[in-house]
Structure formats: C-alpha cells, structure tokens
PDB file of C-alpha atoms in Angstrom:
ATOM      1  CA  UNK A 114     -18.948  26.513 -13.315  1.00  0.00           C
ATOM      2  CA  UNK A 115     -20.723  23.175 -13.393  1.00  0.00           C
ATOM      3  CA  UNK A 116     -19.788  20.262 -11.153  1.00  0.00           C
ATOM      4  CA  UNK A 117     -19.360  17.920 -14.133  1.00  0.00           C
ATOM      5  CA  UNK A 118     -16.891  20.338 -15.730  1.00  0.00           C
ATOM      6  CA  UNK A 119     -14.662  20.515 -12.665  1.00  0.00           C
ATOM      7  CA  UNK A 120     -14.880  16.749 -12.224  1.00  0.00           C
ATOM      8  CA  UNK A 121     -13.835  16.182 -15.867  1.00  0.00           C
ATOM      9  CA  UNK A 122     -10.846  18.522 -15.440  1.00  0.00           C
ATOM     10  CA  UNK A 123      -9.861  16.843 -12.164  1.00  0.00           C
ATOM     11  CA  UNK A 124      -9.958  13.331 -13.608  1.00  0.00           C
ATOM     12  CA  UNK A 125      -8.000  14.312 -16.721  1.00  0.00           C
ATOM     13  CA  UNK A 126      -5.241  15.648 -14.463  1.00  0.00           C
ATOM     14  CA  UNK A 127      -5.328  12.569 -12.232  1.00  0.00           C
ATOM     15  CA  UNK A 128      -5.114  10.123 -15.127  1.00  0.00           C
ATOM     16  CA  UNK A 129      -2.966  12.145 -17.505  1.00  0.00           C
ATOM     17  CA  UNK A 130      -5.315  12.102 -20.466  1.00  0.00           C
ATOM     18  CA  UNK A 131      -8.865  12.349 -21.728  1.00  0.00           C
ATOM     19  CA  UNK A 132      -9.263   8.678 -22.674  1.00  0.00           C
ATOM     20  CA  UNK A 133      -8.209   7.339 -19.255  1.00  0.00           C
ATOM     21  CA  UNK A 134     -10.363   9.943 -17.509  1.00  0.00           C
ATOM     22  CA  UNK A 135     -13.331   8.886 -19.628  1.00  0.00           C
ATOM     23  CA  UNK A 136     -12.852   5.258 -18.602  1.00  0.00           C
ATOM     24  CA  UNK A 137     -12.661   6.224 -14.923  1.00  0.00           C
ATOM     25  CA  UNK A 138     -15.810   8.361 -15.201  1.00  0.00           C
ATOM     26  CA  UNK A 139     -17.680   5.842 -17.373  1.00  0.00           C
ATOM     27  CA  UNK A 140     -18.107   8.489 -20.079  1.00  0.00           C
ATOM     28  CA  UNK A 141     -17.017   8.858 -23.681  1.00  0.00           C
ATOM     29  CA  UNK A 142     -13.776  10.651 -24.469  1.00  0.00           C
ATOM     30  CA  UNK A 143     -15.557  13.407 -26.460  1.00  0.00           C
ATOM     31  CA  UNK A 144     -17.896  14.049 -23.519  1.00  0.00           C
ATOM     32  CA  UNK A 145     -14.962  14.553 -21.125  1.00  0.00           C
ATOM     33  CA  UNK A 146     -13.129  16.731 -23.643  1.00  0.00           C
ATOM     34  CA  UNK A 147     -16.251  18.840 -24.168  1.00  0.00           C
ATOM     35  CA  UNK A 148     -16.728  19.438 -20.442  1.00  0.00           C
ATOM     36  CA  UNK A 149     -13.135  20.646 -20.030  1.00  0.00           C
ATOM     37  CA  UNK A 150     -13.425  22.851 -23.124  1.00  0.00           C
ATOM     38  CA  UNK A 151     -16.614  24.471 -21.755  1.00  0.00           C
ATOM     39  CA  UNK A 152     -14.892  25.131 -18.425  1.00  0.00           C
ATOM     40  CA  UNK A 153     -11.967  26.824 -20.157  1.00  0.00           C
ATOM     41  CA  UNK A 154     -14.233  28.861 -22.424  1.00  0.00           C
ATOM     42  CA  UNK A 155     -16.499  29.978 -19.580  1.00  0.00           C
ATOM     43  CA  UNK A 156     -13.567  31.584 -17.759  1.00  0.00           C
ATOM     44  CA  UNK A 157     -11.336  32.329 -20.779  1.00  0.00           C
ATOM     45  CA  UNK A 158      -8.435  30.410 -19.312  1.00  0.00           C
ATOM     46  CA  UNK A 159      -6.151  27.599 -20.486  1.00  0.00           C
ATOM     47  CA  UNK A 160      -6.115  24.850 -17.879  1.00  0.00           C
ATOM     48  CA  UNK A 161      -4.551  21.956 -19.784  1.00  0.00           C
ATOM     49  CA  UNK A 162      -1.615  21.774 -22.151  1.00  0.00           C
ATOM     50  CA  UNK A 163      -2.185  19.189 -24.848  1.00  0.00           C
ATOM     51  CA  UNK A 164       1.195  17.878 -25.992  1.00  0.00           C
ATOM     52  CA  UNK A 165       0.420  15.076 -28.422  1.00  0.00           C
ATOM     53  CA  UNK A 166      -1.010  12.191 -26.431  1.00  0.00           C
ATOM     54  CA  UNK A 167       0.145  13.691 -23.157  1.00  0.00           C
ATOM     55  CA  UNK A 168      -2.016  16.146 -21.234  1.00  0.00           C
ATOM     56  CA  UNK A 169      -0.545  18.206 -18.391  1.00  0.00           C
ATOM     57  CA  UNK A 170      -2.008  21.079 -16.353  1.00  0.00           C
ATOM     58  CA  UNK A 171      -0.810  24.608 -17.047  1.00  0.00           C
ATOM     59  CA  UNK A 172       0.268  26.893 -14.183  1.00  0.00           C
ATOM     60  CA  UNK A 173      -3.376  27.953 -13.799  1.00  0.00           C
ATOM     61  CA  UNK A 174      -4.421  24.308 -14.049  1.00  0.00           C
ATOM     62  CA  UNK A 175      -2.009  23.311 -11.253  1.00  0.00           C
ATOM     63  CA  UNK A 176      -3.550  25.959  -8.988  1.00  0.00           C
ATOM     64  CA  UNK A 177      -7.082  24.761  -9.790  1.00  0.00           C
ATOM     65  CA  UNK A 178      -6.035  21.121  -9.321  1.00  0.00           C
ATOM     66  CA  UNK A 179      -4.875  21.886  -5.776  1.00  0.00           C
ATOM     67  CA  UNK A 180      -8.318  23.351  -5.048  1.00  0.00           C
ATOM     68  CA  UNK A 181     -10.175  20.496  -6.749  1.00  0.00           C
ATOM     69  CA  UNK A 182      -8.187  17.966  -4.674  1.00  0.00           C
ATOM     70  CA  UNK A 183      -9.576  19.572  -1.519  1.00  0.00           C
ATOM     71  CA  UNK A 184     -13.054  19.853  -3.049  1.00  0.00           C
ATOM     72  CA  UNK A 185     -13.373  16.198  -4.041  1.00  0.00           C
ATOM     73  CA  UNK A 186     -11.697  14.994  -0.852  1.00  0.00           C
ATOM     74  CA  UNK A 187     -14.272  16.964   1.136  1.00  0.00           C
ATOM     75  CA  UNK A 188     -16.982  15.390  -1.014  1.00  0.00           C
ATOM     76  CA  UNK A 189     -15.563  11.931  -0.306  1.00  0.00           C
ATOM     77  CA  UNK A 190     -15.461  12.698   3.426  1.00  0.00           C
ATOM     78  CA  UNK A 191     -19.094  13.843   3.320  1.00  0.00           C
ATOM     79  CA  UNK A 192     -20.132  10.634   1.596  1.00  0.00           C
ATOM     80  CA  UNK A 193     -18.048   8.608   4.061  1.00  0.00           C
ATOM     81  CA  UNK A 194     -19.611  10.413   7.012  1.00  0.00           C
ATOM     82  CA  UNK A 195     -23.158   9.898   5.802  1.00  0.00           C
ATOM     83  CA  UNK A 196     -22.530   6.246   4.988  1.00  0.00           C
ATOM     84  CA  UNK A 197     -20.865   5.589   8.319  1.00  0.00           C
ATOM     85  CA  UNK A 198     -23.792   7.086  10.215  1.00  0.00           C
ATOM     86  CA  UNK A 199     -25.824   4.022   9.272  1.00  0.00           C
ATOM     87  CA  UNK A 200     -23.199   1.285   9.263  1.00  0.00           C
ATOM     88  CA  UNK A 201     -19.924   0.290  10.899  1.00  0.00           C
ATOM     89  CA  UNK A 202     -16.663   1.743   9.663  1.00  0.00           C
ATOM     90  CA  UNK A 203     -15.641   0.404   6.289  1.00  0.00           C
ATOM     91  CA  UNK A 204     -13.645   1.308   3.219  1.00  0.00           C
ATOM     92  CA  UNK A 205      -9.901   1.196   2.580  1.00  0.00           C
ATOM     93  CA  UNK A 206      -7.148   2.940   4.509  1.00  0.00           C
ATOM     94  CA  UNK A 207      -4.057   3.587   2.376  1.00  0.00           C
ATOM     95  CA  UNK A 208      -0.826   3.748   4.367  1.00  0.00           C
ATOM     96  CA  UNK A 209       2.614   4.474   2.908  1.00  0.00           C
ATOM     97  CA  UNK A 210       5.619   3.658   5.098  1.00  0.00           C
ATOM     98  CA  UNK A 211       9.378   3.686   4.924  1.00  0.00           C
ATOM     99  CA  UNK A 212       9.255   0.481   6.971  1.00  0.00           C
ATOM    100  CA  UNK A 213       6.128  -1.435   8.022  1.00  0.00           C
ATOM    101  CA  UNK A 214       7.868  -2.712  11.161  1.00  0.00           C
ATOM    102  CA  UNK A 215       7.115   0.583  12.953  1.00  0.00           C
ATOM    103  CA  UNK A 216       3.370  -0.054  12.630  1.00  0.00           C
ATOM    104  CA  UNK A 217       3.251  -3.763  13.437  1.00  0.00           C
ATOM    105  CA  UNK A 218       1.892  -3.280  16.982  1.00  0.00           C
ATOM    106  CA  UNK A 219      -0.540  -0.537  15.965  1.00  0.00           C
ATOM    107  CA  UNK A 220      -1.961  -2.618  13.131  1.00  0.00           C
ATOM    108  CA  UNK A 221      -2.911  -5.345  15.583  1.00  0.00           C
ATOM    109  CA  UNK A 222      -4.781  -2.896  17.827  1.00  0.00           C
ATOM    110  CA  UNK A 223      -6.499  -1.228  14.876  1.00  0.00           C
ATOM    111  CA  UNK A 224      -7.602  -4.454  13.198  1.00  0.00           C
ATOM    112  CA  UNK A 225      -9.044  -5.741  16.472  1.00  0.00           C
ATOM    113  CA  UNK A 226     -11.231  -2.622  16.790  1.00  0.00           C
ATOM    114  CA  UNK A 227     -12.078  -2.088  13.100  1.00  0.00           C
ATOM    115  CA  UNK A 228     -12.012  -5.459  11.311  1.00  0.00           C
ATOM    116  CA  UNK A 229     -14.197  -4.174   8.452  1.00  0.00           C
ATOM    117  CA  UNK A 230     -11.698  -1.525   7.337  1.00  0.00           C
ATOM    118  CA  UNK A 231      -9.325  -2.823   4.682  1.00  0.00           C
ATOM    119  CA  UNK A 232      -5.706  -1.699   4.899  1.00  0.00           C
ATOM    120  CA  UNK A 233      -3.434  -1.201   1.913  1.00  0.00           C
ATOM    121  CA  UNK A 234       0.243  -0.691   2.775  1.00  0.00           C
ATOM    122  CA  UNK A 235       2.684   0.807   0.295  1.00  0.00           C
ATOM    123  CA  UNK A 236       6.427   1.253   0.860  1.00  0.00           C
ATOM    124  CA  UNK A 237       8.705   4.079  -0.168  1.00  0.00           C
ATOM    125  CA  UNK A 238      11.406   6.407   1.079  1.00  0.00           C
ATOM    126  CA  UNK A 239      10.607   9.518   3.105  1.00  0.00           C
ATOM    127  CA  UNK A 240      10.464  11.706   0.001  1.00  0.00           C
ATOM    128  CA  UNK A 241       7.853   9.514  -1.667  1.00  0.00           C
ATOM    129  CA  UNK A 242       5.824   9.286   1.578  1.00  0.00           C
ATOM    130  CA  UNK A 243       5.375  13.069   1.597  1.00  0.00           C
ATOM    131  CA  UNK A 244       4.731  13.244  -2.151  1.00  0.00           C
ATOM    132  CA  UNK A 245       1.987  10.591  -2.123  1.00  0.00           C
ATOM    133  CA  UNK A 246       0.237  12.166   0.844  1.00  0.00           C
ATOM    134  CA  UNK A 247       0.200  15.572  -0.841  1.00  0.00           C
ATOM    135  CA  UNK A 248      -1.024  14.004  -4.084  1.00  0.00           C
ATOM    136  CA  UNK A 249      -3.841  12.235  -2.178  1.00  0.00           C
ATOM    137  CA  UNK A 250      -2.476   8.838  -3.214  1.00  0.00           C
ATOM    138  CA  UNK A 251      -2.206   7.796   0.430  1.00  0.00           C
ATOM    139  CA  UNK A 252      -4.129   8.608   3.614  1.00  0.00           C
ATOM    140  CA  UNK A 253      -1.451   8.100   6.273  1.00  0.00           C
ATOM    141  CA  UNK A 254       2.340   8.052   6.110  1.00  0.00           C
ATOM    142  CA  UNK A 255       5.245   6.936   8.288  1.00  0.00           C
ATOM    143  CA  UNK A 256       8.675   8.479   7.799  1.00  0.00           C
ATOM    144  CA  UNK A 257      11.963   8.681   9.660  1.00  0.00           C
ATOM    145  CA  UNK A 258      11.962  12.276  10.887  1.00  0.00           C
ATOM    146  CA  UNK A 259      10.482  14.254  13.769  1.00  0.00           C
ATOM    147  CA  UNK A 260       8.131  16.900  12.394  1.00  0.00           C
ATOM    148  CA  UNK A 261       7.289  20.220  14.006  1.00  0.00           C
ATOM    149  CA  UNK A 262       5.663  21.748  10.936  1.00  0.00           C
ATOM    150  CA  UNK A 263       1.994  22.711  10.622  1.00  0.00           C
ATOM    151  CA  UNK A 264       2.076  21.037   7.214  1.00  0.00           C
ATOM    152  CA  UNK A 265       1.119  17.689   8.762  1.00  0.00           C
ATOM    153  CA  UNK A 266      -0.668  16.272  11.785  1.00  0.00           C
ATOM    154  CA  UNK A 267       1.843  13.926  13.417  1.00  0.00           C
ATOM    155  CA  UNK A 268       2.505  11.463  16.229  1.00  0.00           C
ATOM    156  CA  UNK A 269       5.994  10.349  17.222  1.00  0.00           C
ATOM    157  CA  UNK A 270       6.191   6.553  17.120  1.00  0.00           C
ATOM    158  CA  UNK A 271       9.668   5.607  18.299  1.00  0.00           C
ATOM    159  CA  UNK A 272      13.305   6.561  17.968  1.00  0.00           C
ATOM    160  CA  UNK A 273      16.276   4.349  17.276  1.00  0.00           C
ATOM    161  CA  UNK A 274      19.981   4.907  16.467  1.00  0.00           C
ATOM    162  CA  UNK A 275      21.519   3.983  13.146  1.00  0.00           C
ATOM    163  CA  UNK A 276      23.771   0.932  13.108  1.00  0.00           C
ATOM    164  CA  UNK A 277      25.922  -0.713  10.470  1.00  0.00           C
ATOM    165  CA  UNK A 278      25.643  -4.369   9.488  1.00  0.00           C
ATOM    166  CA  UNK A 279      27.801  -6.812   7.545  1.00  0.00           C
ATOM    167  CA  UNK A 280      27.809 -10.349   6.235  1.00  0.00           C
ATOM    168  CA  UNK A 281      28.776 -13.026   8.780  1.00  0.00           C
ATOM    169  CA  UNK A 282      32.057 -13.688   6.913  1.00  0.00           C
ATOM    170  CA  UNK A 283      33.020 -10.024   6.519  1.00  0.00           C
ATOM    171  CA  UNK A 284      36.301  -9.011   8.283  1.00  0.00           C
ATOM    172  CA  UNK A 285      34.364  -6.495  10.401  1.00  0.00           C
ATOM    173  CA  UNK A 286      32.015  -9.223  11.670  1.00  0.00           C
ATOM    174  CA  UNK A 287      34.478  -9.970  14.512  1.00  0.00           C
ATOM    175  CA  UNK A 288      33.895  -6.478  15.921  1.00  0.00           C
ATOM    176  CA  UNK A 289      30.997  -5.163  17.961  1.00  0.00           C
ATOM    177  CA  UNK A 290      31.365  -1.572  16.780  1.00  0.00           C
ATOM    178  CA  UNK A 291      32.951   0.737  14.214  1.00  0.00           C
ATOM    179  CA  UNK A 292      33.826   4.431  14.168  1.00  0.00           C
ATOM    180  CA  UNK A 293      31.976   6.767  11.814  1.00  0.00           C
ATOM    181  CA  UNK A 294      35.099   7.694   9.840  1.00  0.00           C
ATOM    182  CA  UNK A 295      36.103   4.046   9.425  1.00  0.00           C
ATOM    183  CA  UNK A 296      32.560   3.166   8.403  1.00  0.00           C
ATOM    184  CA  UNK A 297      32.600   5.697   5.570  1.00  0.00           C
ATOM    185  CA  UNK A 298      35.791   4.147   4.208  1.00  0.00           C
ATOM    186  CA  UNK A 299      33.984   0.834   3.642  1.00  0.00           C
ATOM    187  CA  UNK A 300      32.174  -0.277   0.483  1.00  0.00           C
ATOM    188  CA  UNK A 301      28.813   1.107   1.484  1.00  0.00           C
ATOM    189  CA  UNK A 302      25.502  -0.243   0.232  1.00  0.00           C
ATOM    190  CA  UNK A 303      23.185   2.763   0.497  1.00  0.00           C
ATOM    191  CA  UNK A 304      19.564   3.428  -0.287  1.00  0.00           C
ATOM    192  CA  UNK A 305      18.450   5.736  -3.065  1.00  0.00           C
ATOM    193  CA  UNK A 306      18.473   9.560  -2.733  1.00  0.00           C
ATOM    194  CA  UNK A 307      15.390  10.673  -0.813  1.00  0.00           C
ATOM    195  CA  UNK A 308      15.987   8.095   1.923  1.00  0.00           C
ATOM    196  CA  UNK A 309      16.046   9.708   5.373  1.00  0.00           C
ATOM    197  CA  UNK A 310      18.747   7.263   6.492  1.00  0.00           C
ATOM    198  CA  UNK A 311      20.999   8.402   3.666  1.00  0.00           C
ATOM    199  CA  UNK A 312      20.248  12.088   4.291  1.00  0.00           C
ATOM    200  CA  UNK A 313      21.144  11.691   7.979  1.00  0.00           C
ATOM    201  CA  UNK A 314      24.458  10.086   7.083  1.00  0.00           C
ATOM    202  CA  UNK A 315      25.229  12.778   4.511  1.00  0.00           C
ATOM    203  CA  UNK A 316      24.532  15.503   7.088  1.00  0.00           C
ATOM    204  CA  UNK A 317      26.953  14.069   9.669  1.00  0.00           C
ATOM    205  CA  UNK A 318      29.568  13.358   6.988  1.00  0.00           C
ATOM    206  CA  UNK A 319      29.398  16.951   5.734  1.00  0.00           C
ATOM    207  CA  UNK A 320      29.735  18.286   9.272  1.00  0.00           C
ATOM    208  CA  UNK A 321      32.929  16.242   9.664  1.00  0.00           C
ATOM    209  CA  UNK A 322      34.305  17.126   6.244  1.00  0.00           C
ATOM    210  CA  UNK A 323      34.030  13.545   5.006  1.00  0.00           C
ATOM    211  CA  UNK A 324      32.747  12.549   1.588  1.00  0.00           C
ATOM    212  CA  UNK A 325      29.954   9.975   1.638  1.00  0.00           C
ATOM    213  CA  UNK A 326      29.740   7.770  -1.431  1.00  0.00           C
ATOM    214  CA  UNK A 327      27.920   4.566  -2.245  1.00  0.00           C
ATOM    215  CA  UNK A 328      29.710   1.557  -3.697  1.00  0.00           C
ATOM    216  CA  UNK A 329      26.242   0.202  -4.462  1.00  0.00           C
ATOM    217  CA  UNK A 330      22.974   2.128  -4.485  1.00  0.00           C
ATOM    218  CA  UNK A 331      19.819   0.049  -3.995  1.00  0.00           C
ATOM    219  CA  UNK A 332      16.093   0.820  -4.124  1.00  0.00           C
ATOM    220  CA  UNK A 333      14.558  -0.092  -0.777  1.00  0.00           C
ATOM    221  CA  UNK A 334      15.678  -1.490   2.563  1.00  0.00           C
ATOM    222  CA  UNK A 335      15.128  -5.127   1.598  1.00  0.00           C
ATOM    223  CA  UNK A 336      17.393  -4.795  -1.441  1.00  0.00           C
ATOM    224  CA  UNK A 337      20.163  -3.334   0.746  1.00  0.00           C
ATOM    225  CA  UNK A 338      19.849  -6.239   3.190  1.00  0.00           C
ATOM    226  CA  UNK A 339      20.096  -8.895   0.487  1.00  0.00           C
ATOM    227  CA  UNK A 340      23.109  -7.229  -1.140  1.00  0.00           C
ATOM    228  CA  UNK A 341      24.931  -7.049   2.198  1.00  0.00           C
ATOM    229  CA  UNK A 342      23.929 -10.640   2.980  1.00  0.00           C
ATOM    230  CA  UNK A 343      25.917 -11.925  -0.002  1.00  0.00           C
ATOM    231  CA  UNK A 344      29.017 -10.030   1.169  1.00  0.00           C
ATOM    232  CA  UNK A 345      28.943  -7.171  -1.327  1.00  0.00           C
ATOM    233  CA  UNK A 346      29.398  -4.349   1.196  1.00  0.00           C
ATOM    234  CA  UNK A 347      28.348  -2.698   4.449  1.00  0.00           C
ATOM    235  CA  UNK A 348      24.754  -1.589   5.070  1.00  0.00           C
ATOM    236  CA  UNK A 349      23.279   0.982   7.456  1.00  0.00           C
ATOM    237  CA  UNK A 350      19.842   0.862   9.063  1.00  0.00           C
ATOM    238  CA  UNK A 351      18.116   1.918  12.267  1.00  0.00           C
ATOM    239  CA  UNK A 352      18.408  -0.609  15.087  1.00  0.00           C
ATOM    240  CA  UNK A 353      14.606  -0.994  15.191  1.00  0.00           C
ATOM    241  CA  UNK A 354      14.598  -2.012  11.525  1.00  0.00           C
ATOM    242  CA  UNK A 355      17.452  -4.514  11.790  1.00  0.00           C
ATOM    243  CA  UNK A 356      15.798  -7.897  11.495  1.00  0.00           C
ATOM    244  CA  UNK A 357      17.558 -10.884  13.015  1.00  0.00           C
ATOM    245  CA  UNK A 358      19.191 -12.783  10.174  1.00  0.00           C
ATOM    246  CA  UNK A 359      21.795 -15.560  10.623  1.00  0.00           C
ATOM    247  CA  UNK A 360      23.665 -14.158   7.619  1.00  0.00           C
ATOM    248  CA  UNK A 361      24.162 -10.707   9.165  1.00  0.00           C
ATOM    249  CA  UNK A 362      26.035  -9.148  12.081  1.00  0.00           C
ATOM    250  CA  UNK A 363      25.117  -5.691  13.509  1.00  0.00           C
ATOM    251  CA  UNK A 364      27.794  -3.105  14.411  1.00  0.00           C
ATOM    252  CA  UNK A 365      27.247  -0.114  16.698  1.00  0.00           C
ATOM    253  CA  UNK A 366      28.609   3.223  15.461  1.00  0.00           C
ATOM    254  CA  UNK A 367      30.790   3.915  18.479  1.00  0.00           C
ATOM    255  CA  UNK A 368      31.563   7.638  18.209  1.00  0.00           C
ATOM    256  CA  UNK A 369      28.366   8.968  16.660  1.00  0.00           C
ATOM    257  CA  UNK A 370      24.763   8.335  17.694  1.00  0.00           C
ATOM    258  CA  UNK A 371      22.459   9.208  14.789  1.00  0.00           C
ATOM    259  CA  UNK A 372      18.874   8.948  16.002  1.00  0.00           C
ATOM    260  CA  UNK A 373      16.025   8.155  13.614  1.00  0.00           C
ATOM    261  CA  UNK A 374      12.621   9.346  14.813  1.00  0.00           C
ATOM    262  CA  UNK A 375       9.746   7.528  13.158  1.00  0.00           C
ATOM    263  CA  UNK A 376       6.622   9.656  12.818  1.00  0.00           C
ATOM    264  CA  UNK A 377       3.024   8.933  11.815  1.00  0.00           C
ATOM    265  CA  UNK A 378       1.610  11.754   9.670  1.00  0.00           C
ATOM    266  CA  UNK A 379      -1.416  12.847   7.662  1.00  0.00           C
ATOM    267  CA  UNK A 380      -2.583  16.056   5.990  1.00  0.00           C
ATOM    268  CA  UNK A 381      -4.405  18.434   8.405  1.00  0.00           C
ATOM    269  CA  UNK A 382      -7.447  18.646   6.135  1.00  0.00           C
ATOM    270  CA  UNK A 383      -7.803  14.847   6.261  1.00  0.00           C
ATOM    271  CA  UNK A 384      -7.252  14.349   9.992  1.00  0.00           C
ATOM    272  CA  UNK A 385     -11.004  14.303  10.691  1.00  0.00           C
ATOM    273  CA  UNK A 386     -11.710  11.502   8.232  1.00  0.00           C
ATOM    274  CA  UNK A 387     -13.221   8.753  10.383  1.00  0.00           C
ATOM    275  CA  UNK A 388     -10.833   5.997   9.293  1.00  0.00           C
ATOM    276  CA  UNK A 389      -7.752   8.195   9.597  1.00  0.00           C
ATOM    277  CA  UNK A 390      -8.845   9.534  12.986  1.00  0.00           C
ATOM    278  CA  UNK A 391      -9.509   5.959  14.139  1.00  0.00           C
ATOM    279  CA  UNK A 392      -5.994   4.895  13.150  1.00  0.00           C
ATOM    280  CA  UNK A 393      -4.439   7.835  15.010  1.00  0.00           C
ATOM    281  CA  UNK A 394      -6.561   6.914  18.047  1.00  0.00           C
ATOM    282  CA  UNK A 395      -5.341   3.300  17.867  1.00  0.00           C
ATOM    283  CA  UNK A 396      -1.753   4.578  17.615  1.00  0.00           C
ATOM    284  CA  UNK A 397      -2.115   6.728  20.739  1.00  0.00           C
ATOM    285  CA  UNK A 398      -3.712   3.786  22.552  1.00  0.00           C
ATOM    286  CA  UNK A 399      -0.827   1.493  21.645  1.00  0.00           C
ATOM    287  CA  UNK A 400       1.800   4.069  22.633  1.00  0.00           C
ATOM    288  CA  UNK A 401       0.140   4.573  26.015  1.00  0.00           C
ATOM    289  CA  UNK A 402       0.193   0.808  26.582  1.00  0.00           C
ATOM    290  CA  UNK A 403       3.946   0.614  25.926  1.00  0.00           C
ATOM    291  CA  UNK A 404       4.644   3.418  28.423  1.00  0.00           C
ATOM    292  CA  UNK A 405       2.972   1.641  31.330  1.00  0.00           C
TER     293      UNK A 405
END
C-alpha cells in the first residue's frame, strides 16, 4: 500500500466524492480516482460504493476509514509536535459545546496563556458533540452528562439543576416554583431529540408514568428562549444556563431535582495533542481556583 493511495481513499470518504477530494488534495479527479482504484486492486477489495454522483464507503471501507482517521491524526500530531518544538503553540482548537457559558471562565485563562492559538467554537446538542468528536470534526467537546466510560478523557466542569422558565406575563410568572407533574401539563417548548436536557426530562417522566410531549420543538437553546420570551410556552434549562432576561421568569421544580453535569471531553488518542492538553490543563487550573 502506498501513502498516496490511502490518502486519496481517506479524502474521498471525508468529502463524499472524487471531485471534492481532488480539490482538497490539489490533484486532478482522474489522479485521485486512479489511486483509489490501485488500492482496491492491490488488495482485491471494494472500499467505495459509487452510487451515481454519491460515493460512500462499503463495510470494508468504513473499517479502513476508522484506521485511516487514526493514521492521519497521528501524522498531524507528529507535524504539530515538530513544529511546536521550534515555535510557540499555534494552530486552531475546535471546540463543540452544548452551551458556551460553561467554558467562559476557562476560555479567559486559556487565552491569557496561549494567545497564538485560535479557537473555533461550534454549538450542538449532546448527540452531535459526541458524533463530531468521533468523526474528528472537533477536538474538544462539552456535554451535559457525567461520563465514566473509557471512550473519552473527561473533566467534570459543574453541575446545576434543571429549572423551568416563562414569559413575564405568563400566569405561572407569579409563582416561584412548579411541581414536575404540573410542569408537564404545560405547553412545553423543548429542544430537539438528542438534547441531554430533553432526555433527562423523558427519563423522569417515564419513571413517573407521565407522557412528555412538546407543544413546540426548537433547534437549540437560544431558539427555545426566544419562543418562550414571546409567550408561546414554558421552557426548561439548567440554572447555570438561564441568562438574566427582563422578559423571562425562572421557576424551580419543587418536587424533583434533575441535575445536569457538564463535562469536558476528548478522544483518548487525542489527549496528548499539545493544544488539547493545554486546554485541559487550563480547565483544571480554573477549577482549582474556584475551589479555593
């Protein structure tokens, strides 16, 4: 197997086609196609399924893609290591979060120590955080669950109970709290499936034999807040993520404390990357400061 053949296969999978892979590799489309064909012929195996304009890996291709991800990530780490031996830390750190508010303090500490590292923050629910990390589309993730699995390296950031919130003019706005059963009878504005907040609510509802349903389903925490702000229903969020807003009133859930544990995670094979390790170090430093 030649390096250029594996690289051509890897980029075709990443970009979903020969033409886009060729652009990314600064090669011609026939050259990329030829390299993949030679790889398949050398080992008498079909790695890609060509369905019209769409190209997808076969079962064997998926297995090889998982290996090539590790191979090229290790190559990138080697290049990063060698480059960083002769200059200060640089490059881009890609972080995907369910809510950036949980990293606000850490970002300040990290930027003060490593001002030359660029940070790109993406948002998504907990399901997409895990997916993008595994697909190597992000370096670090933050999601609302405490992890004990060996699948990720993790640090617990904070924990906070879920609360409800309503528009200032909503009838419930006169109250300071609401019971869980009464809450579920309201017109709920819930996040999309895959949200850890929604999954936590569904778990408690199922345990109590109550059906959880959304009057409105919205993509993202900000969308939920704006919908509730205009009086279209009742929202649910962790107390740490409830931003002060003159349009909104928070309500404690009086008979049920649902705790959301926010966790910083990365893949074990990427934990030694200098930029990722530096961010985890800054996180531990910030957490130790808050405990004093």
